[in-house]
mmCIF file of C-alpha atoms in Angstrom:
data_model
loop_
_atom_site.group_PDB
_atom_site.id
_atom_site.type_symbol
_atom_site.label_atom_id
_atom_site.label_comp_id
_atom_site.label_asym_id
_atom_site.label_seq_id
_atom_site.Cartn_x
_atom_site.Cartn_y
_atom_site.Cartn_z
ATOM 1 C CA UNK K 28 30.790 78.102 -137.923
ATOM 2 C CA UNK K 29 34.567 77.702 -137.290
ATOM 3 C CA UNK K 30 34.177 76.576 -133.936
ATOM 4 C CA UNK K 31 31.353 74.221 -135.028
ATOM 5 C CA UNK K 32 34.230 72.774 -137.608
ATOM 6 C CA UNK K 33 36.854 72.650 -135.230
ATOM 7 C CA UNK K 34 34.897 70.480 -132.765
ATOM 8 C CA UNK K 35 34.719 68.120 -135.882
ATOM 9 C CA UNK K 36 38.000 68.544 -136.771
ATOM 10 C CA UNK K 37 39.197 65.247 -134.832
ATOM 11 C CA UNK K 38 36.516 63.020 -135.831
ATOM 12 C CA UNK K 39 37.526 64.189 -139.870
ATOM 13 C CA UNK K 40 40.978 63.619 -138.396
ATOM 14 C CA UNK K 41 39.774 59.931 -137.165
ATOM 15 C CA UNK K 42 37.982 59.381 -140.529
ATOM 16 C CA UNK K 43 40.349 60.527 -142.916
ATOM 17 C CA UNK K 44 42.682 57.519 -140.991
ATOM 18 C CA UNK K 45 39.971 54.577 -141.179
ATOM 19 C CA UNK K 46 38.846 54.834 -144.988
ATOM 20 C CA UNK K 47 41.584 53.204 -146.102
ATOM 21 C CA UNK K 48 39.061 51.459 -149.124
ATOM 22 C CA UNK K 49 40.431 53.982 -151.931
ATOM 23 C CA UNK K 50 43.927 55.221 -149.853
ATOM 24 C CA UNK K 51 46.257 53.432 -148.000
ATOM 25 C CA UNK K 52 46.020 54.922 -144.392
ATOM 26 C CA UNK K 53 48.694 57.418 -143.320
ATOM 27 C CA UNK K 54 50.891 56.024 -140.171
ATOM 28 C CA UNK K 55 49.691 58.686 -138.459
ATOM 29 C CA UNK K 56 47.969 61.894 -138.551
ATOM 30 C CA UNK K 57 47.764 65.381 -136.358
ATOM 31 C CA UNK K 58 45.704 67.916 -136.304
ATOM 32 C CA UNK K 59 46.480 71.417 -134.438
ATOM 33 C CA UNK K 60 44.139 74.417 -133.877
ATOM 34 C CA UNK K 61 46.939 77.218 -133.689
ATOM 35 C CA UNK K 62 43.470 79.281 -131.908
ATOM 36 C CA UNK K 63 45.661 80.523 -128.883
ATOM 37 C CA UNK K 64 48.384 82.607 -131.874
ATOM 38 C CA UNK K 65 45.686 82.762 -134.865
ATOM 39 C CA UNK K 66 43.484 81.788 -136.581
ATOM 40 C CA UNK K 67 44.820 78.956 -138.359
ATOM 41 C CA UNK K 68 44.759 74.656 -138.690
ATOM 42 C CA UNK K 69 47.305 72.478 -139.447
ATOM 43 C CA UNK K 70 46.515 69.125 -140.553
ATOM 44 C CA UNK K 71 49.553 66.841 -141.151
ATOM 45 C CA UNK K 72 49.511 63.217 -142.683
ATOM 46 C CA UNK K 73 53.050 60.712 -142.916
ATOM 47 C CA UNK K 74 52.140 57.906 -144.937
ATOM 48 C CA UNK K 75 54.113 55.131 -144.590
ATOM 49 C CA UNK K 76 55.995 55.544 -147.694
ATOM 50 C CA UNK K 77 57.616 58.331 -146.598
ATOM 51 C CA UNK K 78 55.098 61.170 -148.081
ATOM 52 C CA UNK K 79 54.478 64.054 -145.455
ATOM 53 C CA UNK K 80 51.836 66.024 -146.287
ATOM 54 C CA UNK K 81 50.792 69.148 -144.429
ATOM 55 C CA UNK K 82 47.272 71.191 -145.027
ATOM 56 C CA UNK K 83 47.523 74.376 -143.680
ATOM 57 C CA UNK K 84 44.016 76.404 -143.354
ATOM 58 C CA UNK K 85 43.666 80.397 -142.363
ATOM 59 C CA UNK K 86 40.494 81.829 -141.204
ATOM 60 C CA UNK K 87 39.474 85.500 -141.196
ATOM 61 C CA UNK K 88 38.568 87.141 -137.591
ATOM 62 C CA UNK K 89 34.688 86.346 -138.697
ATOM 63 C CA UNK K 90 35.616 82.783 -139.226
ATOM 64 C CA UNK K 91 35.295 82.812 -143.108
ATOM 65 C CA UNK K 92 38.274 80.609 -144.628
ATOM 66 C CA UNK K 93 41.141 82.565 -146.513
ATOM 67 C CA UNK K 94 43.539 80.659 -147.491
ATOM 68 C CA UNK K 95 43.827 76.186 -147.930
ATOM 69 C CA UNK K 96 46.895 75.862 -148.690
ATOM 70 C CA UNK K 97 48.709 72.065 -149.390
ATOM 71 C CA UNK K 98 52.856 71.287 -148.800
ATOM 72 C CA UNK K 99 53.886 67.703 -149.527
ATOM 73 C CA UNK K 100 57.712 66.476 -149.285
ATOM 74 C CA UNK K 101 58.567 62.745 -149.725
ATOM 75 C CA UNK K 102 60.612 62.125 -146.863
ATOM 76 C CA UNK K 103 61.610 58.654 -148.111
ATOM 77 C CA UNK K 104 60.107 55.113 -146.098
ATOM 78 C CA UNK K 105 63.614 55.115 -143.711
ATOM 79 C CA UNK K 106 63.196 59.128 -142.306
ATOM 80 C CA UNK K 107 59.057 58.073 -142.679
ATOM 81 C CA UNK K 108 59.814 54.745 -140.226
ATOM 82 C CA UNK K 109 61.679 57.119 -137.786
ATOM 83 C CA UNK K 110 58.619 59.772 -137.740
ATOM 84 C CA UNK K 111 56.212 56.665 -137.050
ATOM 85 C CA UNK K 112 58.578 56.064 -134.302
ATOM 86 C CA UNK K 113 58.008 59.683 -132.956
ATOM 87 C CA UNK K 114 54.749 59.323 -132.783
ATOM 88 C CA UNK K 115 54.381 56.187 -130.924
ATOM 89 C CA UNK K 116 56.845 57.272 -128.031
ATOM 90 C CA UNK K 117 54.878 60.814 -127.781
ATOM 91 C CA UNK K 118 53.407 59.801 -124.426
ATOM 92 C CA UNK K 119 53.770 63.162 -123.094
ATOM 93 C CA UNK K 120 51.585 64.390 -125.542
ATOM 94 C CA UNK K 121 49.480 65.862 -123.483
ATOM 95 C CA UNK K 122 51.373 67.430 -120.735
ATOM 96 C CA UNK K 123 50.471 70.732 -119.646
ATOM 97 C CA UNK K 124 46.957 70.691 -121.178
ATOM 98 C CA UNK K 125 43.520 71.352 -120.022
ATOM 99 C CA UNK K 126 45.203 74.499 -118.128
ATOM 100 C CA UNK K 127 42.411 76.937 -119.501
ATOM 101 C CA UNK K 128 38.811 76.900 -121.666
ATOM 102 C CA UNK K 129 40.342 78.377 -124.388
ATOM 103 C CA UNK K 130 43.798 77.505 -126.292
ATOM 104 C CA UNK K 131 45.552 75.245 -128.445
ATOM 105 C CA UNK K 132 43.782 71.854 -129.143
ATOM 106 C CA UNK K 133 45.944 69.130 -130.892
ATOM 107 C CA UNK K 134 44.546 65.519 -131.651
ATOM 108 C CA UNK K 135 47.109 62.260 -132.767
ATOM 109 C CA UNK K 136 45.817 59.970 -134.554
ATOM 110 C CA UNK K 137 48.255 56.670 -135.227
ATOM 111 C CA UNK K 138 47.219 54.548 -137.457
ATOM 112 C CA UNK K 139 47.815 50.329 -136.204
ATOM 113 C CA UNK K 140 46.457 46.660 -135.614
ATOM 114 C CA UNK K 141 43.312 46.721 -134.075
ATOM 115 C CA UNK K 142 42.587 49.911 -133.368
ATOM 116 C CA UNK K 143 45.443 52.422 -133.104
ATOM 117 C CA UNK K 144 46.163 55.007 -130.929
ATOM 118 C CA UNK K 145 44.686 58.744 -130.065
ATOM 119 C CA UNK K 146 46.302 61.348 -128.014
ATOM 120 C CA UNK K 147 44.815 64.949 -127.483
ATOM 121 C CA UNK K 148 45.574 67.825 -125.889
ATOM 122 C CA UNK K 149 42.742 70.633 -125.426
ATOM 123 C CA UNK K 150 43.084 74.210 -124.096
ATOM 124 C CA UNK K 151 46.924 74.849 -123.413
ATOM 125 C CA UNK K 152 48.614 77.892 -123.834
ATOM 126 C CA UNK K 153 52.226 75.763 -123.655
ATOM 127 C CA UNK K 154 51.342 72.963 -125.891
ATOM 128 C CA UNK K 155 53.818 71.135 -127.063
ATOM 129 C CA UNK K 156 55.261 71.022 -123.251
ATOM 130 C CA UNK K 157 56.004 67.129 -123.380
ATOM 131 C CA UNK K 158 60.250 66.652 -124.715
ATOM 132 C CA UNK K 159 58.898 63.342 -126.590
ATOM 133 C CA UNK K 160 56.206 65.216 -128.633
ATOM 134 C CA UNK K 161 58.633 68.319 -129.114
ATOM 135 C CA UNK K 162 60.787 65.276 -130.904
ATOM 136 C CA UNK K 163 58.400 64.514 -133.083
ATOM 137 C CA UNK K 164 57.589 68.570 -134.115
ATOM 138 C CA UNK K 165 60.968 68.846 -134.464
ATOM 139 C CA UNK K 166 60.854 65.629 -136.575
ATOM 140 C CA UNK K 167 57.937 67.348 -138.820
ATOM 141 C CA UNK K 168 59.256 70.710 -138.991
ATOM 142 C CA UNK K 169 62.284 69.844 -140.150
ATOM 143 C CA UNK K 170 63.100 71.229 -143.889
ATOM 144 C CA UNK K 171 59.633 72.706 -143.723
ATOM 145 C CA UNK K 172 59.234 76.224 -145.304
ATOM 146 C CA UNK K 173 58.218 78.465 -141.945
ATOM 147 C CA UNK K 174 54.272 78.949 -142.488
ATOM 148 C CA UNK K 175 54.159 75.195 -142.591
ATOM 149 C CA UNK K 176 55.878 74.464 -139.281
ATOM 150 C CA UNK K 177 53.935 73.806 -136.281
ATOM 151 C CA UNK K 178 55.031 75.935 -133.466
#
C-alpha cells in the first residue's frame, strides 16, 4: 500500500499546486521519500507569503502510517521571495539520480505562468548531490527543529 501511495505521491504533489479555487497556490512545493534512511515523507509547501509549511509522515516496517505530523513557520514574503528564488535556479536537481532501482525519490513542483516547472529525482542514494538544490535545503532547513529537516 505504501509503495502504491508513494507512486502517487507526485501527482498529489502536482494537484495540491493546481487547485488553487479555495487556496492560493504555494510558490512551490517538494516532496521527498526519505525510503533509502526510513521510512518516512516529507512534503514541504512555501507560499508566497512567506508561510513554510512542512508535513512530515512515518510509516511502520509493514507500511501502516505512525505518525502525520504538521510544522509551519512564517518566514515572512522577503526570506519567502529568496526561497522561490532557490527553487527556480535548482537545475541540478537531479544530479546523481537514477543510479539504482531503489532509493530516494524527490519531485519539485514550482508553481508559475503557464504551466510551471517539475524537477525529479528517482532512485539515488546521494540525493541532494546538485550545490544549487543543496542551497535551497539549506534554505528550508534553516531554523527547522531536526525531525523536520530534509537530509
Amino acid at each position: 500500500m505504501r509503495l502504491r501511495l508513494l507512486r502517487l505521491a507526485p501527482v498529489f504533489l502536482f494537484s495540491a499546486l493546481a487547485l488553487a479555487e479555495t487556496k492560493p497556490t504555494p510558490a512551490f512545493g517538494l516532496y521527498v521519500d526519505f525510503q533509502a534512511t526510513s521510512s518516512s515523507t516529507s512534503f514541504t509547501q512555501l507560499w508566497e507569503k512567506g508561510t513554510l509549511s512542512i508535513n512530515l509522515k512515518t510509516f511502520s516496517s509493514a507500511g501502516d502510517l505512525v505518525a502525520d505530523e504538521t510544522f509551519e513557520v512564517e518566514l515572512g514574503q522577503e526570506r519567502a521571495s529568496r526561497g522561490i528564488a532557490l527553487a527556480h535556479a535548482a537545475e541540478d536537481f537531479d544530479q546523481d539520480c537514477g543510479e539504482q532501482r531503489e532509493g530516494r525519490r524527490a519531485v519539485l513542483v514550482i508553481a508559475g505562468e503557464p504551466y510551471g516547472e517539475v524537477r525529479a529525482c528517482k532512485g539515488s542514494t546521494s540525493w541532494p548531490a546538485g550545490p544549487k538544490t543543496k542551497k535551497l535545503l539549506e534554505f528550508i532547513n534553516d531554523g527547522l527543529p531536526e525531525k523536520y529537516r530534509i537530509r
